[in-house]
Coordinates of C-alpha atoms in Angstrom, one line a residue:
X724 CA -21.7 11.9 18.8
X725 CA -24.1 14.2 17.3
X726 CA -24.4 17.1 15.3
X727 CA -24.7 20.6 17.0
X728 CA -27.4 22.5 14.4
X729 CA -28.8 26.0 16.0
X730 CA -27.9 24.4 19.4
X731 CA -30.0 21.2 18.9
X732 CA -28.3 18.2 18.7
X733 CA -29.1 16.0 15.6
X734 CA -28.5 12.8 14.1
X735 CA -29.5 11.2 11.0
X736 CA -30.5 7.2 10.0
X737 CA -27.0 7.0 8.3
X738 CA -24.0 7.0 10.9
X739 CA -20.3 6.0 10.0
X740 CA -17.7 4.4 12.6
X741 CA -14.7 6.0 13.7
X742 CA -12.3 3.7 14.6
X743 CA -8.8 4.5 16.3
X744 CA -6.0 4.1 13.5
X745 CA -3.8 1.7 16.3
X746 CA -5.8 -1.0 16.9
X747 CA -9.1 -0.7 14.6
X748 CA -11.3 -0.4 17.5
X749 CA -14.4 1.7 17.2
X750 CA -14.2 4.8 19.4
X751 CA -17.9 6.5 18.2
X752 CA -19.9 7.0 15.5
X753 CA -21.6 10.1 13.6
X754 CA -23.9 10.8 12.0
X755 CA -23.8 11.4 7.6
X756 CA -25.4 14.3 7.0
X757 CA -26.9 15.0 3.5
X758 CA -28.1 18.2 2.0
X759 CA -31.2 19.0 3.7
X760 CA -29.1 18.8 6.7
X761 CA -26.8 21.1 5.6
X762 CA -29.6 23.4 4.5
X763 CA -30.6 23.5 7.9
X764 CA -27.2 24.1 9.4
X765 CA -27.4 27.6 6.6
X766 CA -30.6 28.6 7.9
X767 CA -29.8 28.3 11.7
X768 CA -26.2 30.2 11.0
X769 CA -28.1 33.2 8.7
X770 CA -30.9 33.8 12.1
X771 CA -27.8 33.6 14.6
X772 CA -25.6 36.3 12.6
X773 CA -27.4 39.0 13.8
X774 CA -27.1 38.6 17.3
X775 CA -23.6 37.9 17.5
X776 CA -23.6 41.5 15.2
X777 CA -25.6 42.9 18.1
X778 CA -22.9 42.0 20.5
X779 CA -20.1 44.3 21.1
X780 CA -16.1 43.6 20.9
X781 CA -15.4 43.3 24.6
X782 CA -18.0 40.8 24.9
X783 CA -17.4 39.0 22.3
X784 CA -13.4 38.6 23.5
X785 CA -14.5 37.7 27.4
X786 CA -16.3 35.1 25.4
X787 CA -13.7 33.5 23.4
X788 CA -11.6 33.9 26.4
X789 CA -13.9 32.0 28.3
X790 CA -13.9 29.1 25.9
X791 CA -9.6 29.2 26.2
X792 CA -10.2 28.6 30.0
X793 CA -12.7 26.0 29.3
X794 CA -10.4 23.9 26.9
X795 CA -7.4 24.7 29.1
X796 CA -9.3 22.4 31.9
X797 CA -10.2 19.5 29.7
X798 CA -6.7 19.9 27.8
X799 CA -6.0 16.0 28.7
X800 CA -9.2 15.2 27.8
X801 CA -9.1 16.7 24.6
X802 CA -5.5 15.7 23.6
X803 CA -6.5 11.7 24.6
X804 CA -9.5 12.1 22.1
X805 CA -7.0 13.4 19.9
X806 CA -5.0 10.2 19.8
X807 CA -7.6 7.9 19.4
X808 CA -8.7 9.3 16.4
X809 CA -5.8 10.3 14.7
X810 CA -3.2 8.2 15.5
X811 CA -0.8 10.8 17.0
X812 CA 1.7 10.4 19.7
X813 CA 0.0 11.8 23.1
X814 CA 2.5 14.2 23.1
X815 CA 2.1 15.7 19.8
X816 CA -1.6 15.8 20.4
X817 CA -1.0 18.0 23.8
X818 CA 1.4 20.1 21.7
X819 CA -1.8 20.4 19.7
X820 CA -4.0 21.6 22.4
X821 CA -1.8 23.7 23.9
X822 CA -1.4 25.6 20.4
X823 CA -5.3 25.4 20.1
X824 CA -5.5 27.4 23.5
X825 CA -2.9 29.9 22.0
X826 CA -5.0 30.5 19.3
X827 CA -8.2 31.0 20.5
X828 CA -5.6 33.7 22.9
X829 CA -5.0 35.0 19.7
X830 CA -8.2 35.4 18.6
X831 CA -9.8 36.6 21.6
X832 CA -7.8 39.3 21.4
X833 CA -8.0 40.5 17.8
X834 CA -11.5 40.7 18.2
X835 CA -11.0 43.9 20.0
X836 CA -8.2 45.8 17.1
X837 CA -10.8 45.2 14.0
X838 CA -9.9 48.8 12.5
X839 CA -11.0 50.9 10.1
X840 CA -9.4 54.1 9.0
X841 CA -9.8 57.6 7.9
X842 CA -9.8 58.1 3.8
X843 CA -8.2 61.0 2.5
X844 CA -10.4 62.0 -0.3
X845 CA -9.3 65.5 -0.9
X846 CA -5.9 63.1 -2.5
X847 CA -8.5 62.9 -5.5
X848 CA -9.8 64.8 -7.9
X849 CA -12.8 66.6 -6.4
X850 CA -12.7 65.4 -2.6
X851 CA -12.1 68.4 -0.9
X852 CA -14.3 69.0 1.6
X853 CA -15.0 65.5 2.3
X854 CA -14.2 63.5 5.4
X855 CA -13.8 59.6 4.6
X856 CA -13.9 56.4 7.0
X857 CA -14.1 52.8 6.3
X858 CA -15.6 50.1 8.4
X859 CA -14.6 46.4 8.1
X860 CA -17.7 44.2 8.6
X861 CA -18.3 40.4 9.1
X862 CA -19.3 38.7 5.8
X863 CA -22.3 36.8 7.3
X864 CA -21.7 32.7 7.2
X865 CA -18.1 31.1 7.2
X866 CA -17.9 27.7 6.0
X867 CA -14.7 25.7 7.8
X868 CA -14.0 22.2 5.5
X869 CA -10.7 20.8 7.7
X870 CA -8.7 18.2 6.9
X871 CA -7.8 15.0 9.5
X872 CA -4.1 15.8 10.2
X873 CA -4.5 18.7 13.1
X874 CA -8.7 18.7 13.0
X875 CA -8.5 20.7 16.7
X876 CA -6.3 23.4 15.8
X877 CA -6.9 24.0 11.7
X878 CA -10.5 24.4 12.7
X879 CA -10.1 26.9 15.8
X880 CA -7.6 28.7 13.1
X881 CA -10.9 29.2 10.7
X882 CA -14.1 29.5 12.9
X883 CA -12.3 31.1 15.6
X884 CA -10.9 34.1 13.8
X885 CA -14.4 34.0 11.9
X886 CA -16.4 34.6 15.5
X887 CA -13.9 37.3 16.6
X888 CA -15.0 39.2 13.3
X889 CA -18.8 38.6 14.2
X890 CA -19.2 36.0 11.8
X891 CA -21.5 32.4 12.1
X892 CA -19.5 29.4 11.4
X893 CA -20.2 25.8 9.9
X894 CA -17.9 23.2 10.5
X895 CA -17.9 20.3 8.3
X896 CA -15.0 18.2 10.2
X897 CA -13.1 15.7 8.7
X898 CA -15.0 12.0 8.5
X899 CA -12.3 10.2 9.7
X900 CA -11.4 12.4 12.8
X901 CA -14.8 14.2 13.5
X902 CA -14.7 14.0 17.5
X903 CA -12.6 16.6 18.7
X904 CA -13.5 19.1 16.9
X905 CA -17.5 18.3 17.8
X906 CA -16.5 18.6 21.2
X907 CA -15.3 21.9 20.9
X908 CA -18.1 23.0 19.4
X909 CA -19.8 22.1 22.3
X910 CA -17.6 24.8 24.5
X911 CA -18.3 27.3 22.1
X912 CA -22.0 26.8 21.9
X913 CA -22.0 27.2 26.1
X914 CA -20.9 30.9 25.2
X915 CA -22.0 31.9 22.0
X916 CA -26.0 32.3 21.1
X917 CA -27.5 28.9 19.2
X918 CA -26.8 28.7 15.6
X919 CA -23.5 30.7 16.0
X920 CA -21.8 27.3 15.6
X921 CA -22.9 24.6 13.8
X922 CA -21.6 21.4 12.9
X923 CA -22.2 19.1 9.7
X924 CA -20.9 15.7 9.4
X925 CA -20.9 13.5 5.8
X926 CA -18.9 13.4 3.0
X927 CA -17.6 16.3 0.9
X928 CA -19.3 15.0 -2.1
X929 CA -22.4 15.7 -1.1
X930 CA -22.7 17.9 2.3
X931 CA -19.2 20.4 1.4
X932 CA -20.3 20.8 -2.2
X933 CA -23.9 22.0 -0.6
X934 CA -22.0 24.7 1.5
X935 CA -19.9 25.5 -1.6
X936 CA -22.4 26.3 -3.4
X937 CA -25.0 27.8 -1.6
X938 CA -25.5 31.4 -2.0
X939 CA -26.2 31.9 1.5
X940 CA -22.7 30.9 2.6
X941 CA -20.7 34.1 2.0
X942 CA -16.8 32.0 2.7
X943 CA -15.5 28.9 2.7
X944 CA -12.0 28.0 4.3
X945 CA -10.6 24.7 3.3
X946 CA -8.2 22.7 4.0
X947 CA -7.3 19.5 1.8
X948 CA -6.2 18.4 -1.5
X949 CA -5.4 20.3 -4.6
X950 CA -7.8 18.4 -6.6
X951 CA -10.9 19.6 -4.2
X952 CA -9.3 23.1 -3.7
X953 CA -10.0 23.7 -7.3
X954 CA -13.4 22.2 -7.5
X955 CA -14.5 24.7 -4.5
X956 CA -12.6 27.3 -6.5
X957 CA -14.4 26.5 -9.5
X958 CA -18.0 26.0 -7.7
X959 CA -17.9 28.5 -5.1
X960 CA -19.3 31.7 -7.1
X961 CA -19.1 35.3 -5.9
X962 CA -18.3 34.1 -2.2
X963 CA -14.9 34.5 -0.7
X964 CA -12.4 31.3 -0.5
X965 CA -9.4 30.6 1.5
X966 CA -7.6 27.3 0.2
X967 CA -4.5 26.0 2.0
X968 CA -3.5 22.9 -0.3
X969 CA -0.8 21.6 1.2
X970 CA 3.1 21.5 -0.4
X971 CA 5.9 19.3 -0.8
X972 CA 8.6 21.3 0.9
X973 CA 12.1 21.3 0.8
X974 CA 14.2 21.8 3.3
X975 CA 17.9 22.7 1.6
X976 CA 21.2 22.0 3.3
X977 CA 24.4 24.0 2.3
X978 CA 27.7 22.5 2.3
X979 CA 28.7 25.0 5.0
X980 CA 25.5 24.2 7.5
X981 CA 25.5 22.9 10.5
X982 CA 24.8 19.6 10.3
X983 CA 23.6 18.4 13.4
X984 CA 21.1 21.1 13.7
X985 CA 20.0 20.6 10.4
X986 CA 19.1 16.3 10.9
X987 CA 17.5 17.7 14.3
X988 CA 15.4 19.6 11.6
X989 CA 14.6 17.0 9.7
X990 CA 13.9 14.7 12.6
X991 CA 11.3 17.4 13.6
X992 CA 9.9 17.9 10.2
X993 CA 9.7 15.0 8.2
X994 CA 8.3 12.6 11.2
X995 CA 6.5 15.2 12.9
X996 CA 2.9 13.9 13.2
X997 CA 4.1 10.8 10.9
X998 CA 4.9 12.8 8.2
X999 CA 1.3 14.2 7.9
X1000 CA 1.6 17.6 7.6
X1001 CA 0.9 20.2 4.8
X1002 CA 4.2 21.7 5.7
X1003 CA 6.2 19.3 6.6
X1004 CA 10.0 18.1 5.2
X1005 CA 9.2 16.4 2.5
X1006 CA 12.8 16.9 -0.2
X1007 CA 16.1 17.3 1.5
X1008 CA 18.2 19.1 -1.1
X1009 CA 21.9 18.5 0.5
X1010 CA 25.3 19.5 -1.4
X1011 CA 27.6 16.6 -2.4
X1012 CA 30.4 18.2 0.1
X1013 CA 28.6 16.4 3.3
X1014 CA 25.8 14.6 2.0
X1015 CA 27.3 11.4 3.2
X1016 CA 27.9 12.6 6.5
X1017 CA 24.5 14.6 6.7
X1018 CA 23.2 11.1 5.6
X1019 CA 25.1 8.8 8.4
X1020 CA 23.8 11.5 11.5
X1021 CA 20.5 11.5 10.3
X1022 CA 20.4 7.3 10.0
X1023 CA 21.2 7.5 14.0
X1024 CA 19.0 9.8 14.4
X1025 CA 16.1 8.3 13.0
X1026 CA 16.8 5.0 14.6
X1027 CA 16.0 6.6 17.9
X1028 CA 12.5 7.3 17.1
X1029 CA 10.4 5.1 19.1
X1030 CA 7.3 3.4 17.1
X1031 CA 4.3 2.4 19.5
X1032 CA 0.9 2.6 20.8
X1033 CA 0.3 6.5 20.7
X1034 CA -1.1 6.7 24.1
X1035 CA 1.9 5.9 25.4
X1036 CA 4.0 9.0 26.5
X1037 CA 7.3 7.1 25.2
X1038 CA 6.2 7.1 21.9
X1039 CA 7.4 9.6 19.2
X1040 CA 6.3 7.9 16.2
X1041 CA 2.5 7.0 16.1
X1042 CA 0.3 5.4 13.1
X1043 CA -0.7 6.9 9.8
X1044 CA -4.8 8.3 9.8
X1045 CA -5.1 4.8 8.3
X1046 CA -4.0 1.1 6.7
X1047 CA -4.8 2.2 3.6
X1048 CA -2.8 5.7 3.8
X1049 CA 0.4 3.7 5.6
X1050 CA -0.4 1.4 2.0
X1051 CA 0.0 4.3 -0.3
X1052 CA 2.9 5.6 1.3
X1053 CA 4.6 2.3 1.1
X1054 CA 4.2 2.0 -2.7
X1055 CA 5.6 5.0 -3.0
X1056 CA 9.0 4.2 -0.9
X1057 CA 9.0 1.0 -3.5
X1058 CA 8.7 2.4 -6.1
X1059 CA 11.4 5.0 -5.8
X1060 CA 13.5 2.2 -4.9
X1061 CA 12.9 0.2 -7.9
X1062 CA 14.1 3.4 -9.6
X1063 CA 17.5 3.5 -8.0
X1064 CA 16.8 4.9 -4.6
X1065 CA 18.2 3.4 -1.5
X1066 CA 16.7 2.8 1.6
X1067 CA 19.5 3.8 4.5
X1068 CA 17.0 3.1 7.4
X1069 CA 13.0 1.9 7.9
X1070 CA 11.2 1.1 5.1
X1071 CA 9.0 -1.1 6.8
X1072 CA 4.8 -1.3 7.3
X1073 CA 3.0 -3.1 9.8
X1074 CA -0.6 -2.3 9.5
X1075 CA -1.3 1.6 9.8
X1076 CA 2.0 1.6 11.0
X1077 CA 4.9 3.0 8.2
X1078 CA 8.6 3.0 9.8
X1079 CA 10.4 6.3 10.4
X1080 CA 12.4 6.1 6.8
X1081 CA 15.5 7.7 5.5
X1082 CA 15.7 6.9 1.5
X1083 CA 19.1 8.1 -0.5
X1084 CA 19.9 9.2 -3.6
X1085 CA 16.8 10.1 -5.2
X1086 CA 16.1 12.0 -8.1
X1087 CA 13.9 14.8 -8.9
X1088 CA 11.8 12.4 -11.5
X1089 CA 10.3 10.3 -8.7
X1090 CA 6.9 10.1 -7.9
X1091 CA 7.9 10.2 -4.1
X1092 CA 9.3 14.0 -4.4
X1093 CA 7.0 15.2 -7.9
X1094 CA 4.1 14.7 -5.4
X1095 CA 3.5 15.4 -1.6
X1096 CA 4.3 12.3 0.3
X1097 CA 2.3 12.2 3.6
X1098 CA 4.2 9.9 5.0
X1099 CA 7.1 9.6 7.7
X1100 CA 9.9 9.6 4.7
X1101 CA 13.1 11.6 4.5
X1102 CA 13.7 11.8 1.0
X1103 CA 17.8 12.9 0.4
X1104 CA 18.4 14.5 -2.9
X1105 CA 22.2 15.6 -4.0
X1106 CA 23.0 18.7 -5.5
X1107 CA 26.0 20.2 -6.7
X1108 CA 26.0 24.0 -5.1
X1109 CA 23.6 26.5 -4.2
X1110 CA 22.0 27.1 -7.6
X1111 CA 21.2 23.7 -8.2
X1112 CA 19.7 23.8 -5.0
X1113 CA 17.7 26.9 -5.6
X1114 CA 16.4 25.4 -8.9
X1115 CA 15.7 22.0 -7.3
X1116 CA 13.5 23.7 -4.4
X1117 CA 11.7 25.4 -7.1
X1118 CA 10.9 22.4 -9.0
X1119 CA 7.5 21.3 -7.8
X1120 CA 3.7 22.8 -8.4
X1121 CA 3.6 23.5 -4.7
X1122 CA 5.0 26.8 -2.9
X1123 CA 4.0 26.4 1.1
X1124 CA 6.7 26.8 3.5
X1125 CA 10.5 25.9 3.2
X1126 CA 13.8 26.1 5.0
X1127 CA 17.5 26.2 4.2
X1128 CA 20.6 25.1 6.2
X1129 CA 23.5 27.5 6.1
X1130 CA 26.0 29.7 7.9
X1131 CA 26.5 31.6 4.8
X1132 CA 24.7 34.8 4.9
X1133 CA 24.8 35.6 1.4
X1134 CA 23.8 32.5 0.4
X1135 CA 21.1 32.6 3.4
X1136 CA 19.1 35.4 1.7
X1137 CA 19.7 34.2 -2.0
X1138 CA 17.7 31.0 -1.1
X1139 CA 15.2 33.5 0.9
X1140 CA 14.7 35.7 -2.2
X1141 CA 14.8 33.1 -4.5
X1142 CA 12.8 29.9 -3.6
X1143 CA 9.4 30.3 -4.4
X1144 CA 7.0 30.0 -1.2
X1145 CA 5.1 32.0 1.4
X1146 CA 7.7 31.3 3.9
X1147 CA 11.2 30.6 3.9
X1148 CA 13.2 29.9 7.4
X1149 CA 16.7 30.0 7.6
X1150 CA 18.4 27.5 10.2
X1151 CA 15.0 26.6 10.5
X1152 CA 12.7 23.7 8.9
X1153 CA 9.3 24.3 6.9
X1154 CA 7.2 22.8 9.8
X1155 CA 8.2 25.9 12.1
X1156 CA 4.8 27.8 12.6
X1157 CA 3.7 30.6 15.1
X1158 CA -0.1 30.8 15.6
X1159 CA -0.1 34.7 14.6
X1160 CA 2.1 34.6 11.4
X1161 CA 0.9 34.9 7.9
X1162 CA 0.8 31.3 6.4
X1163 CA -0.5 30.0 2.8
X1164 CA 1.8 29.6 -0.3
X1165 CA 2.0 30.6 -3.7
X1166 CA 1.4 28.2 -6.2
X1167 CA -0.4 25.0 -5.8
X1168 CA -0.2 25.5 -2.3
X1169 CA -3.5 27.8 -2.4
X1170 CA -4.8 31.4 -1.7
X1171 CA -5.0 33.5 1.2
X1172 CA -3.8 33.9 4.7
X1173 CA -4.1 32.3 7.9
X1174 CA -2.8 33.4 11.2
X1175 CA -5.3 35.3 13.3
X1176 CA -5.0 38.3 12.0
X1177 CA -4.5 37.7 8.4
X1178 CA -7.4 35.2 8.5
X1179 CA -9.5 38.2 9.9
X1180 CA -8.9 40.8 6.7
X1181 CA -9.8 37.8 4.8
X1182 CA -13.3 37.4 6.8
X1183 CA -14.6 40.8 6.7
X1184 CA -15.3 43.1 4.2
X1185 CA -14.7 47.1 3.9
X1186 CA -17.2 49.3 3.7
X1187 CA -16.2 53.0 2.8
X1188 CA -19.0 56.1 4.8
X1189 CA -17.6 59.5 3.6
X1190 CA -19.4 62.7 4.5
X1191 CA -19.8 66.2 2.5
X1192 CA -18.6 68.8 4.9
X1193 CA -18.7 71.8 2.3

């Protein structure tokens, strides 16, 4: 598949495979890009701005909402793509598009509730008389860098807020899963002038430092590791940056939870997508009261997960993006158990494959729980009450999303108040997301907001116009 540059499509003499995680087969390939290419993409996105300036609110939103109906019909299409590339169940990857659609929704209608507002100047010293107004106007370029776990959605949540605010977009998609989102592209060039989307595929060390860098990219939003979120922080200059760097969330269960509800939650969070996701369970903080029979409900639990082809709709547990990334996350389990760790259920690898794993009585020393583990692994840690718990949660460099287990309403909004992240769920894991809601964490876990409209503040920039009426 090509790249999409000022609506040309381009290749290059270099072109890298991508291969479907299940069975190693080669599904495309695309082309690497180096950094006249992505010079290219810079120019053709700086000549489109203006027109999509020139266009006004409501057409911009029939447009967007033109590109929902046109991903609503090749949904299966999409979503079988998906799969291939990322290794996903086909139902999680339909889950995915149908989110996609709701986003670009979202989108398409925030394009038309960009406000300003009116400035009361005469507050100040000297500003009677004056009548005050600000605009909020696209920055120019947005560079989207997105990561392999949900490439479809994480991209339409950066270039599609982006376009609503009248900005031109780049999209250097992730090497290992580039196809889905290409495609898209190719809906959103049918409706948008050429240029207004652009597409640049290669490796971050060459083609995303480039759009980093360049002074003619006015914001880059990435989404990746910690070590390259602070490399683009560092590089990026004067230009704005939204960094969602993942976390290593904990998901706390009180001694008077409900237990059931809270294994459903970690079924749902710490398999979900094979356990690679920024948000997903990744320390379960449990009280000594009913960690054994929190432990012996979620052991059944997870033995119902069904590991398989992905394309099959039966499946609920597909492969990892890789061998070498189902490797890693075994080293990880063994390593933890050679430091007294237990393996209750799983533990097993078969190629890219990495059983659905429950692993008891670790400690907050280990490697699997200091860093994020993107893995399917349901780390159980003991605690002795809630301000253990509290201070455990808090114990990592990352601060995404969390959730906590308890009927307890005091102790419900303690953990709320107390546990350092952007979100906090009660009765509720950390994987729980709505489209339209503020989400990026403190810490480690990045800066800024995304969620439509949050994502739109962040792509625009004020511009105050006040007038002398004396």
């Amino acid at each position: 598949m090509d790249m999409l540059i000022g609506g040309k499509h381009i290749s290059s003499d270099d072109l890298e495979d991508v291969t479907n995680p299940y069975d190693g087969t080669v599904i495309d390939a695309v082309p690497i890009a180096h950094r006249q290419t992505a010079d290219l993409a810079i120019q053709e996105a700086n000549n489109a701005k203006y027109d999509l300036f020139e266009m006004s609110a409501f057409k911009v939103s029939n447009k967007l909402f033109n590109v929902v109906e046109k991903l609503k019909e090749n949904r299966e299409d999409f979503a079988r793509l998906l799969t291939l590339e990322v290794g996903k169940p086909i139902n999680e990857s339909l889950v995915e598009l149908d989110r996609s659609i709701e986003t670009l929704k979202l989108a398409a209608e925030e394009s038309k509730r960009i406000y300003g507002e009116s400035v009361p100047l005469d507050a100040g010293l000297n500003g009677k008389g004056f009548f005050a107004f600000t605009q909020r106007l696209p920055l120019g370029v947005v560079a989207a860098i997105t990561p392999f776990n949900y490439p479809l959605n994480l991209t339409i949540h950066k270039i599609a807020p982006a376009i609503a605010c009248k900005n031109a977009v780049i999209i250097k998609p992730p090497t290992q899963a580039p196809l889905t989102v290409m495609k898209f592209a190719e809906l959103l060039n049918e409706e948008f002038p050429d240029g207004i989307v652009n597409t640049v595929t290669g490796y971050g060390s060459e083609v995303g430092d480039y759009l980093v860098t360049s002074a003619d990219v006015n914001k880059i939003s990435f989404t990746g590791s910690v070590t390259t979120g602070l490399m683009i922080s560092q590089k990026a200059g004067m230009k704005k940056v939204t960094l969602e760097l993942g976390g290593n969330d904990p998901m706390v269960v009180l001694k008077d939870a409900d237990i059931e509800k809270a294994v459903r939650g970690v079924i749902n969070g710490a398999f979900l997508n094979a356990g690679q996701v920024c948000m997903g369970v990744k320390r379960i903080i449990v009280e000594d009261d009913i960690s054994k029979e929190f432990a012996e409900k979620l052991v059944e639990e997870t033995e119902k997960i069904i590991m398989g082809n992905p394309l099959d709709k039966s499946t609920t547990l597909g492969t990892l993006i890789s061998e070498k990334a189902a490797i890693q996350v075994e080293e990880t389990v063994n390593n933890a158990v050679q430091k007294g760790a237990k393996i209750l259920s799983g533990g097993h690898r078969d190629g890219a494959f990495y059983e659905a794993t429950v692993i008891d009585d670790v400690t907050t020393d280990m490697d699997l729980v200091v860093n994020e583990t993107f893995g399917p692994v349901a780390p159980i840690i003991h605690v002795n009450s809630v301000d253990e718990a509290i201070k455990v949660a808090n114990d990592t460099d990352y601060g995404l999303q969390a959730g906590v287990f308890t009927n307890d309403y005091f102790n419900a909004m303690r953990c709320a108040q107390e546990i350092e992240a952007g979100t906090v769920f009660v009765n509720k894991q950390s994987t729980f997301r709505t489209d339209n809601m503020p989400f990026g964490g403190f810490k480690n876990s990045g800066v800024g907001k995304e969620g439509i409209k949050y994502a739109v503040e962040e792509m625009t920039k004020t511009k105050l116009i006040g007038l002398n009426l004396r």
